[in-house]
Amino acid sequence: MTDEIDIPTEPRAAVDALAAHLTATADRPVPPATNRWLGEAEAVARDATSDNLDTQTRQKRVRQVATLLESADETDDAVADRHIEAAIECCRVVLDNE
């Protein structure tokens, strides 16, 4: 993974990227307690990618993901940290633009 991660500027693409970044953390060696928060955030993010969601529900899901990410402890893994940072940026894109 490179130092630069492209964050989509379009909300729908940012939701897809959000889910992808959180899925990528599943294979990383993070502490079990942190992994639980990330796993729940991943599940909610995947739900937010559903085509049949209205904008209000999608934003609610993304807000839930942001809250879960704020609650997660340190990962002690630089790659996981970059994915989490990117996921947080994706949340901002969605919540600021939809």
mmCIF file of C-alpha atoms in Angstrom:
data_model
loop_
_atom_site.group_PDB
_atom_site.id
_atom_site.type_symbol
_atom_site.label_atom_id
_atom_site.label_comp_id
_atom_site.label_asym_id
_atom_site.label_seq_id
_atom_site.Cartn_x
_atom_site.Cartn_y
_atom_site.Cartn_z
ATOM 1 C CA MET A 1 0.000 0.000 0.000
ATOM 2 C CA THR A 2 1.323 3.428 -0.880
ATOM 3 C CA ASP A 3 1.334 6.463 1.369
ATOM 4 C CA GLU A 4 -1.192 8.210 -0.888
ATOM 5 C CA ILE A 5 -4.729 6.856 -0.913
ATOM 6 C CA ASP A 6 -7.196 8.371 -3.320
ATOM 7 C CA ILE A 7 -10.447 9.287 -1.612
ATOM 8 C CA PRO A 8 -13.436 9.523 -3.950
ATOM 9 C CA THR A 9 -15.123 12.906 -4.039
ATOM 10 C CA GLU A 10 -18.494 11.547 -5.163
ATOM 11 C CA PRO A 11 -20.592 10.281 -2.215
ATOM 12 C CA ARG A 12 -21.727 7.014 -3.787
ATOM 13 C CA ALA A 13 -18.167 6.079 -4.741
ATOM 14 C CA ALA A 14 -17.021 7.084 -1.243
ATOM 15 C CA VAL A 15 -19.510 4.641 0.313
ATOM 16 C CA ASP A 16 -18.103 1.827 -1.820
ATOM 17 C CA ALA A 17 -14.533 2.840 -0.925
ATOM 18 C CA LEU A 18 -15.500 3.024 2.761
ATOM 19 C CA ALA A 19 -16.663 -0.588 2.707
ATOM 20 C CA ALA A 20 -13.562 -1.679 0.779
ATOM 21 C CA HIS A 21 -11.178 -0.024 3.255
ATOM 22 C CA LEU A 22 -12.894 -1.646 6.208
ATOM 23 C CA THR A 23 -12.912 -5.025 4.489
ATOM 24 C CA ALA A 24 -9.152 -4.640 4.022
ATOM 25 C CA THR A 25 -8.654 -4.302 7.795
ATOM 26 C CA ALA A 26 -10.166 -7.762 8.385
ATOM 27 C CA ASP A 27 -6.941 -9.475 7.299
ATOM 28 C CA ARG A 28 -4.678 -7.276 9.388
ATOM 29 C CA PRO A 29 -3.168 -8.336 12.732
ATOM 30 C CA VAL A 30 -5.115 -6.010 15.033
ATOM 31 C CA PRO A 31 -6.036 -6.671 18.668
ATOM 32 C CA PRO A 32 -9.291 -8.626 19.133
ATOM 33 C CA ALA A 33 -11.113 -5.771 20.895
ATOM 34 C CA THR A 34 -10.298 -3.375 18.061
ATOM 35 C CA ASN A 35 -11.152 -6.018 15.489
ATOM 36 C CA ARG A 36 -14.679 -6.287 16.921
ATOM 37 C CA TRP A 37 -15.270 -2.544 16.389
ATOM 38 C CA LEU A 38 -13.832 -2.726 12.889
ATOM 39 C CA GLY A 39 -15.894 -5.798 12.046
ATOM 40 C CA GLU A 40 -19.099 -4.108 13.111
ATOM 41 C CA ALA A 41 -18.147 -0.967 11.173
ATOM 42 C CA GLU A 42 -17.446 -3.117 8.111
ATOM 43 C CA ALA A 43 -20.860 -4.796 8.332
ATOM 44 C CA VAL A 44 -22.670 -1.460 8.579
ATOM 45 C CA ALA A 45 -20.571 -0.024 5.736
ATOM 46 C CA ARG A 46 -21.418 -2.982 3.502
ATOM 47 C CA ASP A 47 -25.082 -2.392 4.298
ATOM 48 C CA ALA A 48 -24.644 1.252 3.277
ATOM 49 C CA THR A 49 -23.543 0.124 -0.186
ATOM 50 C CA SER A 50 -26.955 -1.436 -0.883
ATOM 51 C CA ASP A 51 -28.559 -0.006 -3.999
ATOM 52 C CA ASN A 52 -32.028 0.128 -2.459
ATOM 53 C CA LEU A 53 -31.153 2.594 0.315
ATOM 54 C CA ASP A 54 -32.417 6.152 0.264
ATOM 55 C CA THR A 55 -29.987 8.978 0.959
ATOM 56 C CA GLN A 56 -31.165 9.509 4.541
ATOM 57 C CA THR A 57 -30.701 5.845 5.463
ATOM 58 C CA ARG A 58 -27.301 5.703 3.745
ATOM 59 C CA GLN A 59 -26.161 8.749 5.729
ATOM 60 C CA LYS A 60 -27.425 7.178 8.943
ATOM 61 C CA ARG A 61 -25.370 4.049 8.233
ATOM 62 C CA VAL A 62 -22.277 6.104 7.437
ATOM 63 C CA ARG A 63 -22.719 8.083 10.678
ATOM 64 C CA GLN A 64 -22.885 4.739 12.510
ATOM 65 C CA VAL A 65 -19.643 3.670 10.855
ATOM 66 C CA ALA A 66 -17.954 6.951 11.854
ATOM 67 C CA THR A 67 -19.058 6.460 15.461
ATOM 68 C CA LEU A 68 -17.795 2.879 15.511
ATOM 69 C CA LEU A 69 -14.440 3.960 14.108
ATOM 70 C CA GLU A 70 -14.150 6.641 16.791
ATOM 71 C CA SER A 71 -14.737 3.942 19.418
ATOM 72 C CA ALA A 72 -12.071 1.572 18.080
ATOM 73 C CA ASP A 73 -8.822 1.356 19.992
ATOM 74 C CA GLU A 74 -5.355 1.472 18.481
ATOM 75 C CA THR A 75 -4.552 -1.171 15.880
ATOM 76 C CA ASP A 76 -0.753 -1.295 16.245
ATOM 77 C CA ASP A 77 -0.690 -1.939 12.475
ATOM 78 C CA ALA A 78 0.318 0.814 10.044
ATOM 79 C CA VAL A 79 -1.578 -0.672 7.093
ATOM 80 C CA ALA A 80 -4.785 -1.016 9.099
ATOM 81 C CA ASP A 81 -4.333 2.546 10.361
ATOM 82 C CA ARG A 82 -4.101 3.876 6.782
ATOM 83 C CA HIS A 83 -7.276 2.006 5.822
ATOM 84 C CA ILE A 84 -9.064 3.396 8.874
ATOM 85 C CA GLU A 85 -7.896 6.938 8.076
ATOM 86 C CA ALA A 86 -9.149 6.496 4.513
ATOM 87 C CA ALA A 87 -12.459 5.117 5.793
ATOM 88 C CA ILE A 88 -12.893 8.161 8.036
ATOM 89 C CA GLU A 89 -12.215 10.438 5.058
ATOM 90 C CA CYS A 90 -14.789 8.509 3.024
ATOM 91 C CA CYS A 91 -17.327 9.064 5.815
ATOM 92 C CA ARG A 92 -16.642 12.796 5.635
ATOM 93 C CA VAL A 93 -17.202 12.847 1.882
ATOM 94 C CA VAL A 94 -20.559 11.116 2.251
ATOM 95 C CA LEU A 95 -21.780 13.135 5.210
ATOM 96 C CA ASP A 96 -20.624 16.487 3.810
ATOM 97 C CA ASN A 97 -21.974 15.986 0.285
ATOM 98 C CA GLU A 98 -25.207 13.996 0.355
#
